[in-house]
Coordinates of C-alpha atoms in Angstrom, one line a residue:
Chain O
M1 CA -53.4 -27.0 76.6
N2 CA -55.3 -26.4 73.2
D3 CA -52.8 -23.9 71.5
R4 CA -49.7 -26.2 72.0
P5 CA -50.5 -29.2 69.7
E6 CA -51.7 -26.8 67.1
L7 CA -48.6 -24.9 67.7
F8 CA -46.7 -28.2 67.3
R9 CA -48.4 -29.3 64.1
G10 CA -47.7 -26.0 62.4
N11 CA -44.1 -26.5 63.1
R12 CA -43.9 -30.2 62.1
I13 CA -45.5 -29.3 58.6
F14 CA -42.9 -26.3 58.3
L15 CA -40.1 -28.9 59.3
A16 CA -41.5 -31.3 56.7
C17 CA -41.3 -28.7 54.0
I18 CA -37.8 -27.9 54.7
Y19 CA -37.0 -31.5 54.6
W20 CA -38.4 -32.1 51.4
A21 CA -37.1 -28.8 49.9
F22 CA -33.5 -30.4 50.9
V23 CA -34.3 -33.7 49.3
L24 CA -35.2 -32.0 46.2
Y25 CA -32.3 -29.8 46.3
V26 CA -30.0 -32.9 46.6
F27 CA -31.7 -35.3 44.2
V28 CA -32.9 -33.1 41.2
P29 CA -29.4 -32.7 39.7
L30 CA -28.6 -36.4 40.1
I31 CA -32.0 -37.3 38.7
L32 CA -31.4 -34.9 35.8
M33 CA -27.9 -36.5 35.4
V34 CA -29.4 -40.1 35.2
L35 CA -32.1 -38.9 32.8
M36 CA -30.0 -37.4 30.4
G37 CA -27.9 -40.5 30.3
F38 CA -30.9 -42.3 28.5
K39 CA -31.6 -39.5 26.2
D40 CA -31.5 -40.2 22.6
S41 CA -29.8 -37.0 21.8
R42 CA -26.7 -35.3 22.3
F43 CA -28.1 -32.2 23.4
I44 CA -28.7 -31.8 26.9
G45 CA -32.0 -30.5 28.1
F46 CA -35.9 -31.0 27.7
P47 CA -37.9 -32.3 26.5
I48 CA -36.7 -36.0 25.9
R49 CA -38.3 -37.3 22.8
S50 CA -37.0 -40.7 22.8
W51 CA -35.0 -43.1 24.9
T52 CA -31.7 -44.9 24.4
L53 CA -29.0 -47.2 26.1
E54 CA -26.6 -46.3 23.2
W55 CA -24.4 -44.3 25.7
Y56 CA -24.2 -46.9 28.0
T57 CA -23.2 -49.6 25.6
G58 CA -20.8 -47.5 24.3
V59 CA -19.2 -46.7 27.5
F60 CA -19.2 -50.5 28.2
A61 CA -17.7 -51.2 25.0
D62 CA -14.9 -48.7 25.5
T63 CA -11.9 -50.4 26.9
E64 CA -10.3 -47.4 28.0
V65 CA -13.1 -46.6 30.1
L66 CA -13.2 -49.8 31.5
S67 CA -9.4 -49.9 32.3
T68 CA -9.7 -46.5 34.1
F69 CA -12.5 -48.0 36.0
G70 CA -10.1 -50.8 37.0
Y71 CA -7.5 -48.4 37.8
S72 CA -9.4 -46.4 40.0
I73 CA -10.5 -49.4 42.0
A74 CA -7.2 -50.8 42.2
I75 CA -6.0 -47.7 43.8
A76 CA -8.8 -47.3 46.1
V77 CA -8.2 -51.0 47.5
L78 CA -4.5 -50.6 47.8
S79 CA -4.7 -47.3 49.6
T80 CA -7.6 -48.7 51.8
L81 CA -5.5 -51.6 52.9
I82 CA -2.7 -49.2 54.0
S83 CA -4.9 -46.9 55.6
I84 CA -6.5 -49.6 57.5
L85 CA -3.4 -51.1 58.7
V86 CA -1.9 -47.7 59.9
G87 CA -5.0 -46.5 61.1
T88 CA -5.9 -49.2 63.4
W89 CA -2.5 -49.5 64.8
I90 CA -2.6 -45.8 65.7
A91 CA -6.0 -46.2 67.2
V92 CA -4.8 -49.2 69.3
L93 CA -1.7 -47.2 70.5
L94 CA -3.8 -44.0 71.3
E95 CA -7.0 -45.5 72.9
G96 CA -7.1 -45.7 76.5
R97 CA -3.4 -44.6 77.2
K98 CA -2.2 -41.6 79.1
F99 CA 1.0 -40.4 78.1
A100 CA 2.9 -37.1 77.8
G101 CA 1.9 -35.5 74.4
R102 CA -1.0 -37.7 73.7
G103 CA -3.1 -34.7 72.7
L104 CA -0.4 -33.5 70.4
T105 CA -0.1 -37.0 68.8
F106 CA -3.9 -37.3 68.2
G107 CA -4.1 -33.9 66.7
L108 CA -1.1 -34.6 64.2
T109 CA -2.9 -37.8 63.4
L110 CA -6.2 -36.1 62.4
L111 CA -4.3 -33.3 60.6
P112 CA -4.2 -35.0 57.2
A113 CA -8.2 -35.1 57.3
L114 CA -8.2 -31.2 57.8
V115 CA -5.5 -30.0 55.2
P116 CA -7.3 -28.4 52.2
G117 CA -7.1 -31.0 49.4
I118 CA -5.6 -28.6 47.0
I119 CA -2.7 -27.6 49.5
S120 CA -1.9 -31.3 50.4
A121 CA -1.7 -32.4 46.7
I122 CA 0.5 -29.5 46.0
A123 CA 2.6 -30.5 49.2
F124 CA 2.7 -34.1 48.0
R125 CA 3.6 -33.2 44.4
I126 CA 6.9 -31.3 45.6
Y127 CA 7.6 -34.0 48.2
A128 CA 7.2 -36.7 45.7
R129 CA 9.7 -35.0 43.4
W130 CA 11.9 -34.2 46.1
L131 CA 12.2 -37.9 47.1
G132 CA 12.4 -38.8 43.2
I133 CA 9.2 -40.5 43.1
E134 CA 7.4 -40.6 39.8
P135 CA 3.9 -39.5 39.5
G136 CA 1.5 -42.3 39.1
M137 CA -0.2 -45.1 40.8
G138 CA 2.4 -45.4 43.7
A139 CA 2.2 -41.6 44.4
I140 CA -1.7 -41.6 44.4
V141 CA -2.0 -44.5 46.5
W142 CA 0.4 -43.1 49.0
A143 CA -1.4 -39.6 48.9
H144 CA -4.8 -41.4 49.3
A145 CA -3.5 -43.7 52.1
V146 CA -2.3 -40.6 54.0
H147 CA -5.5 -38.5 53.6
N148 CA -7.7 -41.6 54.9
V149 CA -5.7 -42.7 57.8
P150 CA -7.7 -40.1 60.2
F151 CA -10.9 -41.5 59.5
V152 CA -9.7 -44.9 60.2
V153 CA -8.2 -44.0 63.5
L154 CA -11.4 -41.9 64.5
V155 CA -13.8 -45.0 63.6
V156 CA -11.7 -47.6 65.2
M157 CA -11.0 -45.5 68.5
A158 CA -14.6 -44.9 68.9
R159 CA -15.3 -48.8 68.6
L160 CA -12.3 -49.6 70.8
S161 CA -13.5 -47.2 73.4
T162 CA -16.5 -49.1 73.8
L163 CA -14.7 -52.5 74.3
P164 CA -15.3 -53.7 78.2
K165 CA -11.7 -53.8 79.9
S166 CA -13.0 -57.1 81.5
Q167 CA -13.0 -58.6 78.1
I168 CA -9.1 -58.0 77.9
E169 CA -8.7 -59.4 81.4
A170 CA -10.9 -62.2 80.9
A171 CA -8.6 -63.3 77.9
R172 CA -5.4 -63.0 79.9
D173 CA -7.2 -64.5 83.2
L174 CA -7.6 -67.7 80.7
G175 CA -4.0 -67.8 79.7
A176 CA -3.7 -65.6 76.5
D177 CA -0.7 -63.3 76.3
P178 CA -1.3 -59.7 75.4
L179 CA -0.7 -60.6 71.4
I180 CA -3.1 -63.4 71.4
T181 CA -5.6 -61.4 73.4
F182 CA -5.2 -58.8 70.6
L183 CA -5.8 -61.1 67.8
R184 CA -8.6 -63.3 69.2
I185 CA -10.4 -60.8 71.5
T186 CA -9.7 -57.2 70.4
L187 CA -9.4 -57.6 66.6
P188 CA -12.8 -59.3 66.1
Y189 CA -14.4 -56.8 68.2
L190 CA -13.0 -54.1 65.8
V191 CA -14.4 -56.0 62.8
P192 CA -17.5 -53.8 62.3
A193 CA -15.5 -50.6 62.5
I194 CA -12.8 -51.9 60.3
L195 CA -15.1 -52.9 57.5
G196 CA -17.1 -49.4 58.0
A197 CA -14.1 -47.5 57.7
S198 CA -12.9 -49.6 54.9
I199 CA -15.9 -48.7 52.9
F200 CA -15.6 -45.2 53.6
C201 CA -12.0 -45.2 52.6
L202 CA -12.7 -46.8 49.2
L203 CA -15.4 -44.2 48.6
L204 CA -13.2 -41.3 49.5
S205 CA -10.3 -42.6 47.4
F206 CA -12.5 -43.7 44.4
D207 CA -14.2 -40.1 44.5
D208 CA -10.7 -38.2 44.9
F209 CA -9.9 -35.9 42.2
V210 CA -7.3 -33.2 43.4
R211 CA -4.7 -35.7 44.6
S212 CA -5.2 -38.1 41.7
F213 CA -4.8 -35.2 39.4
F214 CA -1.6 -33.9 40.9
L215 CA 0.1 -37.0 41.4
G216 CA -1.2 -38.9 38.4
G217 CA 1.0 -39.7 35.6
Y218 CA -0.1 -40.7 32.0
E219 CA -3.0 -42.9 33.1
P220 CA -6.0 -41.0 34.6
T221 CA -8.2 -42.1 37.5
L222 CA -11.9 -42.1 36.7
P223 CA -12.7 -38.6 38.1
V224 CA -9.7 -37.4 36.2
M225 CA -11.0 -39.0 33.0
I226 CA -14.3 -37.4 33.4
F227 CA -12.6 -33.8 34.0
A228 CA -10.9 -34.4 30.7
M229 CA -13.6 -35.6 28.8
L230 CA -15.6 -32.5 30.1
R231 CA -13.0 -30.2 28.4
S232 CA -14.4 -31.2 25.1
G233 CA -18.0 -30.3 26.2
M234 CA -20.7 -32.2 28.2
S235 CA -21.6 -35.4 26.7
P236 CA -24.1 -38.3 27.3
E237 CA -21.2 -40.5 27.9
I238 CA -20.1 -38.7 30.9
N239 CA -23.8 -38.8 32.3
A240 CA -23.6 -42.8 31.7
I241 CA -20.1 -43.3 33.2
A242 CA -21.2 -41.0 36.2
T243 CA -24.5 -42.9 36.5
V244 CA -22.7 -46.1 36.8
A245 CA -20.2 -44.8 39.4
L246 CA -23.3 -43.3 41.5
V247 CA -25.1 -46.6 41.5
L248 CA -22.0 -48.3 42.6
T249 CA -20.8 -46.1 45.3
A250 CA -24.3 -45.6 46.6
A251 CA -25.0 -49.3 46.8
I252 CA -21.8 -50.2 48.8
G253 CA -22.4 -47.3 50.9
L254 CA -26.0 -48.2 51.8
W255 CA -25.0 -51.7 52.2
A256 CA -22.1 -51.1 54.5
E257 CA -24.1 -48.8 56.6
R258 CA -26.9 -51.5 57.2
F259 CA -24.1 -54.0 57.8
T260 CA -22.3 -52.2 60.3
R261 CA -25.2 -51.3 62.0
R262 CA -26.5 -54.8 62.2
M263 CA -23.2 -55.9 63.7
N264 CA -23.0 -53.3 65.9
K265 CA -26.3 -54.4 67.3
E266 CA -25.3 -58.0 67.4
R267 CA -22.1 -57.4 69.6
Chain P
M1 CA -5.5 -70.7 109.9
T2 CA -3.6 -73.5 111.3
D3 CA -3.2 -75.2 108.1
P4 CA 0.5 -75.7 107.7
E5 CA 0.6 -75.2 103.9
P6 CA -2.4 -73.0 103.2
L7 CA -3.3 -72.6 99.2
V8 CA -2.8 -68.7 99.5
R9 CA -0.5 -66.6 102.0
I10 CA -1.1 -63.0 101.8
E11 CA 1.7 -61.2 103.3
G12 CA 1.5 -57.8 104.2
L13 CA -0.3 -56.5 101.2
T14 CA -0.6 -52.9 100.9
K15 CA -1.7 -50.9 97.7
H16 CA -1.8 -47.2 97.2
F17 CA -3.7 -45.4 94.4
G18 CA -2.1 -41.9 94.5
E19 CA -2.8 -40.8 98.0
T20 CA -5.6 -43.3 98.7
V21 CA -4.6 -46.3 100.6
A22 CA -6.7 -49.1 99.1
L23 CA -5.1 -51.9 101.0
D24 CA -3.3 -51.4 104.4
D25 CA -0.8 -54.3 105.3
L26 CA -3.2 -57.1 104.7
T27 CA -2.1 -60.5 106.0
L28 CA -4.0 -63.8 106.0
D29 CA -4.2 -67.3 104.9
I30 CA -6.7 -69.2 102.8
A31 CA -6.8 -72.8 103.1
R32 CA -7.7 -75.4 100.5
G33 CA -11.3 -75.9 99.7
E34 CA -12.3 -72.9 101.7
F35 CA -15.3 -70.7 100.6
V36 CA -14.1 -67.3 101.9
T37 CA -15.7 -64.2 101.2
F38 CA -14.5 -60.7 101.4
L39 CA -17.1 -58.5 102.7
G40 CA -17.3 -54.7 102.8
P41 CA -18.4 -51.3 101.3
S42 CA -17.2 -50.0 98.0
G43 CA -13.6 -48.9 98.5
C44 CA -12.9 -51.1 101.4
G45 CA -10.2 -52.8 99.5
K46 CA -12.0 -56.0 98.6
S47 CA -11.6 -55.7 94.9
T48 CA -8.0 -54.6 95.1
T49 CA -7.2 -57.9 97.1
L50 CA -9.2 -59.7 94.3
R51 CA -7.5 -58.1 91.5
I52 CA -3.8 -58.4 93.1
L53 CA -4.7 -62.3 93.4
G54 CA -5.9 -62.4 89.9
G55 CA -2.6 -60.6 88.5
F56 CA -4.4 -57.4 87.4
E57 CA -2.7 -55.2 89.9
R58 CA 0.6 -55.2 91.5
P59 CA 0.6 -54.4 95.2
T60 CA 2.7 -51.5 96.4
R61 CA 4.2 -53.7 99.2
G62 CA 3.6 -57.1 100.3
R63 CA 3.6 -60.8 98.6
V64 CA 1.2 -63.2 97.4
I65 CA 2.1 -66.8 97.9
L66 CA 0.1 -69.3 95.8
D67 CA 0.7 -73.2 96.4
G68 CA 4.2 -72.4 98.1
A69 CA 5.5 -70.1 95.1
D70 CA 5.4 -66.2 95.1
V71 CA 3.3 -65.1 92.5
T72 CA 3.2 -61.3 93.4
N73 CA 4.7 -60.2 89.9
Q74 CA 3.4 -62.9 87.8
P75 CA 1.1 -61.8 84.9
P76 CA -2.5 -63.1 85.0
E77 CA -1.9 -65.8 82.1
K78 CA 0.7 -67.5 84.1
R79 CA -1.4 -68.0 87.2
Q80 CA -3.5 -71.0 88.1
V81 CA -6.0 -68.8 89.1
N82 CA -9.4 -68.1 87.2
M83 CA -11.9 -65.4 87.7
V84 CA -15.7 -64.9 87.3
F85 CA -16.1 -61.3 86.3
Q86 CA -18.8 -59.0 87.5
D87 CA -20.1 -58.3 84.0
Y88 CA -19.3 -62.0 83.0
A89 CA -16.9 -60.8 80.1
L90 CA -18.2 -63.6 77.9
F91 CA -16.7 -63.2 74.7
P92 CA -19.5 -61.9 72.3
H93 CA -18.0 -63.5 69.0
M94 CA -17.8 -66.8 70.4
T95 CA -20.1 -69.6 71.2
V96 CA -20.7 -71.0 74.8
A97 CA -18.5 -73.9 74.0
Q98 CA -15.8 -71.8 72.3
N99 CA -16.0 -69.5 75.3
V100 CA -15.5 -72.3 77.7
S101 CA -12.6 -74.0 75.6
F102 CA -10.5 -70.8 75.3
G103 CA -8.7 -71.3 78.4
L104 CA -8.2 -74.9 77.4
E105 CA -6.8 -74.2 74.1
L106 CA -4.3 -71.9 75.6
K107 CA -3.2 -74.4 77.8
G108 CA -2.1 -76.2 74.9
M109 CA -4.7 -79.3 75.3
G110 CA -5.4 -81.4 72.2
K111 CA -8.9 -81.0 70.4
A112 CA -10.2 -84.2 71.8
E113 CA -9.2 -83.6 75.2
I114 CA -10.8 -80.1 75.0
K115 CA -13.7 -81.2 73.6
R116 CA -14.0 -83.9 76.4
R117 CA -13.3 -81.3 79.3
S118 CA -15.4 -78.6 77.9
D119 CA -18.6 -81.1 77.2
E120 CA -17.9 -82.4 81.0
I121 CA -17.9 -78.9 82.3
L122 CA -21.2 -77.9 80.5
S123 CA -23.1 -80.8 81.6
F124 CA -22.0 -80.4 85.0
L125 CA -23.5 -77.0 85.0
E126 CA -26.3 -78.3 83.2
L127 CA -25.4 -76.1 80.0
E128 CA -25.1 -79.2 77.6
S129 CA -27.7 -77.8 75.3
Y130 CA -26.5 -74.3 75.1
G131 CA -22.9 -75.2 73.5
S132 CA -23.6 -73.7 70.0
R133 CA -25.5 -70.4 71.3
Y134 CA -24.1 -67.1 71.4
P135 CA -23.7 -65.2 74.8
I136 CA -26.4 -62.6 73.5
Q137 CA -29.0 -65.6 73.1
L138 CA -28.9 -66.5 76.7
S139 CA -30.6 -65.1 80.0
G140 CA -28.6 -63.4 82.6
G141 CA -28.6 -66.7 84.9
Q142 CA -27.5 -68.6 82.0
R143 CA -24.6 -66.1 81.2
Q144 CA -23.5 -66.4 84.9
R145 CA -23.3 -70.1 84.7
V146 CA -21.4 -69.9 81.4
A147 CA -18.8 -67.5 83.1
L148 CA -18.3 -70.1 85.8
A149 CA -18.0 -72.9 83.4
R150 CA -15.5 -70.9 81.7
A151 CA -13.3 -70.2 84.8
L152 CA -13.5 -73.5 86.3
A153 CA -12.6 -75.5 82.8
P154 CA -9.0 -74.9 83.1
D155 CA -9.2 -76.3 86.5
P156 CA -7.8 -73.4 88.7
A157 CA -6.2 -73.8 92.1
L158 CA -8.2 -70.7 93.2
L159 CA -11.4 -69.3 91.8
L160 CA -11.9 -65.6 92.2
L161 CA -15.6 -64.4 91.9
D162 CA -16.2 -60.6 91.7
E163 CA -19.6 -59.7 92.7
P164 CA -20.9 -62.2 90.2
L165 CA -24.5 -62.2 91.6
G166 CA -24.9 -58.3 91.4
A167 CA -26.8 -58.4 88.0
L168 CA -29.4 -61.0 88.7
D169 CA -32.8 -60.4 89.8
A170 CA -33.6 -61.1 93.5
K171 CA -35.3 -64.3 93.2
L172 CA -32.6 -65.9 91.0
R173 CA -30.0 -64.5 93.3
G174 CA -31.2 -66.8 96.2
Q175 CA -31.3 -70.0 93.8
V176 CA -27.9 -69.1 92.3
Q177 CA -26.4 -68.8 95.9
Q178 CA -27.3 -72.4 96.8
E179 CA -26.0 -73.4 93.5
L180 CA -22.6 -71.7 93.9
K181 CA -22.2 -73.2 97.4
S182 CA -23.0 -76.7 96.2
I183 CA -20.7 -76.5 93.1
Q184 CA -17.9 -75.4 95.5
R185 CA -18.5 -78.3 97.6
R186 CA -18.8 -80.9 94.7
T187 CA -15.5 -79.5 93.2
H188 CA -13.6 -79.1 96.2
K189 CA -12.2 -75.8 94.7
T190 CA -11.1 -72.7 96.9
F191 CA -13.3 -69.9 96.0
F192 CA -12.5 -66.3 96.8
F193 CA -15.7 -64.5 96.8
V194 CA -16.2 -60.6 96.9
T195 CA -19.3 -59.0 97.7
H196 CA -20.9 -55.7 99.3
D197 CA -23.9 -57.9 100.0
Q198 CA -23.9 -59.1 103.7
E199 CA -26.6 -61.7 103.2
E200 CA -24.8 -63.3 100.2
A201 CA -21.9 -63.5 102.3
L202 CA -23.8 -65.1 105.2
T203 CA -25.2 -67.7 103.1
M204 CA -22.4 -69.0 101.2
S205 CA -19.3 -68.5 103.2
D206 CA -17.1 -70.8 105.2
R207 CA -15.5 -67.8 106.2
I208 CA -16.1 -64.1 106.0
V209 CA -13.3 -61.3 106.3
V210 CA -14.9 -57.9 106.6
L211 CA -12.8 -55.1 105.3
N212 CA -13.0 -51.4 106.2
H213 CA -10.8 -48.7 104.7
G214 CA -8.2 -51.4 103.6
R215 CA -8.1 -53.2 107.0
V216 CA -9.7 -56.3 108.3
E217 CA -12.3 -55.5 110.7
Q218 CA -13.0 -59.2 111.5
D219 CA -12.3 -62.5 110.2
G220 CA -14.4 -65.6 111.2
T221 CA -17.3 -67.7 110.5
P222 CA -20.6 -66.1 109.4
E223 CA -22.0 -67.1 112.9
E224 CA -19.2 -65.6 114.7
L225 CA -19.7 -62.3 112.6
Y226 CA -23.5 -62.4 113.3
F227 CA -23.6 -63.1 116.9
R228 CA -20.1 -61.9 118.1
P229 CA -19.2 -58.7 115.9
A230 CA -16.0 -57.5 117.3
S231 CA -16.7 -54.0 116.1
R232 CA -19.3 -51.4 115.9
F233 CA -18.6 -51.5 112.1
V234 CA -19.4 -55.1 111.6
A235 CA -22.4 -55.0 114.1
E236 CA -23.9 -52.5 111.8
F237 CA -22.9 -53.8 108.5
I238 CA -24.0 -57.4 109.1
G239 CA -27.6 -57.9 109.7
E240 CA -29.8 -55.7 111.7
T241 CA -29.0 -54.6 115.2
N242 CA -29.8 -52.7 118.3
L243 CA -26.8 -50.6 119.1
L244 CA -26.8 -49.4 122.9
S245 CA -24.3 -46.9 124.1
G246 CA -23.2 -46.6 127.6
R247 CA -20.6 -46.7 130.2
V248 CA -18.6 -49.6 131.9
R249 CA -19.9 -50.3 135.6
G250 CA -17.7 -53.2 136.0
K251 CA -16.9 -57.0 135.1
E252 CA -18.2 -60.3 136.3
D253 CA -16.0 -63.2 135.1
D254 CA -16.3 -62.9 131.4
K255 CA -19.1 -60.4 131.3
I256 CA -19.3 -56.9 131.3
V257 CA -21.6 -54.8 133.3
M258 CA -23.0 -51.8 131.6
D259 CA -25.0 -48.7 132.6
W260 CA -27.4 -47.7 130.0
H261 CA -29.4 -44.7 130.9
G262 CA -29.6 -46.0 134.5
Q263 CA -30.4 -49.4 133.5
T264 CA -27.9 -52.3 134.2
L265 CA -27.1 -54.8 131.5
R266 CA -24.8 -57.6 131.2
G267 CA -23.0 -58.8 127.9
L268 CA -20.2 -60.7 126.6
A269 CA -16.8 -58.9 127.1
P270 CA -14.9 -57.9 123.8
Q271 CA -11.1 -58.6 123.4
G272 CA -9.2 -56.2 125.5
S273 CA -11.0 -55.3 128.5
P274 CA -12.3 -51.6 128.9
D275 CA -11.8 -50.0 132.2
Q276 CA -14.8 -48.8 134.6
G277 CA -16.3 -45.6 133.4
E278 CA -15.3 -45.9 129.8
P279 CA -18.0 -45.5 127.0
I280 CA -19.1 -48.6 125.4
T281 CA -21.7 -49.9 122.9
A282 CA -23.6 -53.2 123.1
S283 CA -25.2 -54.9 120.2
V284 CA -28.2 -56.9 120.4
R285 CA -29.8 -58.6 117.3
L286 CA -33.6 -57.9 116.6
E287 CA -34.7 -61.8 116.8
K288 CA -32.9 -62.0 120.4
L289 CA -35.5 -59.6 122.4
Q290 CA -38.1 -61.6 124.1
F291 CA -41.6 -60.1 125.2
H292 CA -43.1 -60.6 128.7
S293 CA -45.8 -59.1 130.4
E294 CA -44.2 -59.5 134.0
R295 CA -40.9 -58.8 134.7
P296 CA -38.7 -62.0 133.5
E297 CA -36.0 -63.8 135.4
M298 CA -33.3 -62.8 132.8
P299 CA -30.0 -60.8 133.4
N300 CA -31.3 -58.1 131.1
A301 CA -34.7 -56.7 131.3
V302 CA -36.2 -53.2 130.6
R303 CA -39.9 -52.0 130.5
G304 CA -41.3 -50.0 127.6
R305 CA -44.3 -49.5 125.4
V306 CA -44.6 -50.7 121.8
V307 CA -44.9 -47.4 119.7
G308 CA -44.7 -49.0 116.3
K309 CA -45.6 -52.4 114.5
T310 CA -44.7 -53.6 110.9
F311 CA -46.0 -56.5 109.7
L312 CA -43.6 -58.6 107.6
G313 CA -45.4 -61.7 106.6
S314 CA -43.7 -64.5 108.9
R315 CA -42.9 -62.0 111.5
M316 CA -43.4 -58.5 112.7
A317 CA -41.0 -55.9 113.4
M318 CA -41.8 -54.0 116.9
E319 CA -40.5 -50.5 117.8
I320 CA -40.3 -50.0 121.7
A321 CA -40.1 -46.9 123.6
V322 CA -38.1 -47.7 126.8
D323 CA -39.7 -46.2 129.9
D324 CA -37.6 -43.6 131.7
V325 CA -35.0 -43.3 128.9
E326 CA -35.6 -40.5 126.5
D327 CA -34.8 -41.3 122.9
A328 CA -34.0 -45.0 123.4
M329 CA -35.8 -47.0 121.1
L330 CA -35.3 -50.8 120.8
R331 CA -36.4 -52.8 117.6
A332 CA -37.3 -56.4 117.8
Y333 CA -38.8 -59.0 115.5
V334 CA -41.5 -61.4 117.0
D335 CA -43.5 -63.9 115.2
A336 CA -46.8 -62.2 113.7
E337 CA -49.0 -63.7 116.4
T338 CA -47.3 -62.4 119.3
G339 CA -46.9 -59.2 117.6
A340 CA -50.7 -59.2 117.3
R341 CA -51.4 -59.8 121.0
V342 CA -49.0 -57.0 122.0
G343 CA -51.3 -53.9 122.9
S344 CA -50.5 -50.6 124.2
D345 CA -49.9 -51.9 127.8
P346 CA -46.5 -51.8 129.0
V347 CA -44.3 -54.7 128.3
W348 CA -41.0 -56.2 129.6
I349 CA -38.4 -56.9 127.0
G350 CA -35.8 -59.4 128.3
W351 CA -32.7 -60.9 126.7
D352 CA -29.5 -63.2 127.6
V353 CA -26.1 -62.3 128.4
D354 CA -25.1 -64.3 125.2
S355 CA -27.3 -62.5 123.0
M356 CA -25.4 -59.1 123.7
A357 CA -22.1 -58.4 122.3
M358 CA -20.0 -55.5 123.8
L359 CA -18.1 -53.7 121.3
T360 CA -14.9 -51.8 121.5
D361 CA -15.7 -48.8 119.3

């Protein structure tokens, strides 16, 4: 009896060490990046002798950077809308139904999430050219939407599977036909899942480099622009842009996580 | 059953789920304003009947006639039938008032009319102050009442109740039983209640249909079922009883004389007369056994010894080993004082012919 708590405590300290090592491993590069964005020198490295907001004011004054930001957000929003529509529709079709080939259908639905980005990007490029689709916003939105659909399907299906059958039956019993039942009972129930999936899709699209690079026209998305800037060397402006993007995505992600968790608890 | 135009007429209803026969050729009528309970163990077909009446299942064979019209193939939204679900199935994203108004909106009522009707039903069920709450903010009993209000609001011809008391604790359940019965009386609605709880069935119903393996075991008033069970299954399922197995010795008018381990007992004859020498089972309710110190002047009397007592508050459960009959135990309920008086001396146990129902199986 006496040994076991000791052993347990030892384990806990060990586990805590591993945890904090992991935190350092994840956050040190991010912290470095953020710090360099405030350093009053083009040279990246320590020591930092004086601080500045110069890089930030530069970035925010640069209309090209701002329009790229907007372009990336527009792509993210459009592709998310499409993924949500298609993904929710597929989830509703697949969940709780038994038909021949359901497993195959489900597998095919998930495939776009599993194909390596570079391969799907090249495939899209070839396909787009064959169809005569010009590289640019449309092509990127299309590729992002296809890539994100599986995530929507998974999240929405998981939520749908927890909807008690009696809810649907109660609505029918009270006079609602299947369509009204879907709109007034099923859809409101899916809202937390759809919101969560939307945020996830927005972030995935905003962050995507490979597909945007291969399918983009003359106008770069944010990651593509950063990549282009990098070719002329690392600069504090990149740190500033990346920090803004980091804060934005982290804030949205955290808010969404809290929000969906609260909604799930309420319903 | 003699009603020339019953509200519901069930004709030859049969339902197969793959190899399983859930309902086997069920035929019966439900009169207007009746509180009818379908009672039976799980898998007896009671829920299947309810779901067919609600329109959630289609029978393999047979028809359902509601108010003179064949509704067998009608979807649930077209039927003048509403249901109180076992889990209540309240819509979590709607307030109590919105839940109750849902069915009214879909009937195409005007806004003012909906408001009037929903207020009326909420105050009828004493829920008027809960209209703006969400289901998650209510207690179990309140949710149950909201489910009832929602189902009653569209003024259905038939109300289906699927074990709606199962989720309530024992104390609340008794109270809600009284409430349900009184609501049914005041609304003059036809209630079709499904339960596996015999006590619930006995307290509330005008009529109980006992189902077993998709067939009707017995159909009658609670009193008939309790005191004159038609089969061993019913006798065992409803209340507590002593089952005595013996052989038919003969008949006297409407009585059967049976031989039970050498003792001669008399009981009410069942439908279809068993022949002499055939095996037969008799059922005697625990509270029908009387204790005497001398042999009583009763048609049925046996001598025995009390071997066990259990104090139950208002009464006492006694276990009696019958003399000269090995392994024959009788159980009886007596009031606590009588129970306390009875010692280890031999006692006589007597009961009337009326108290003993002879069972065919």
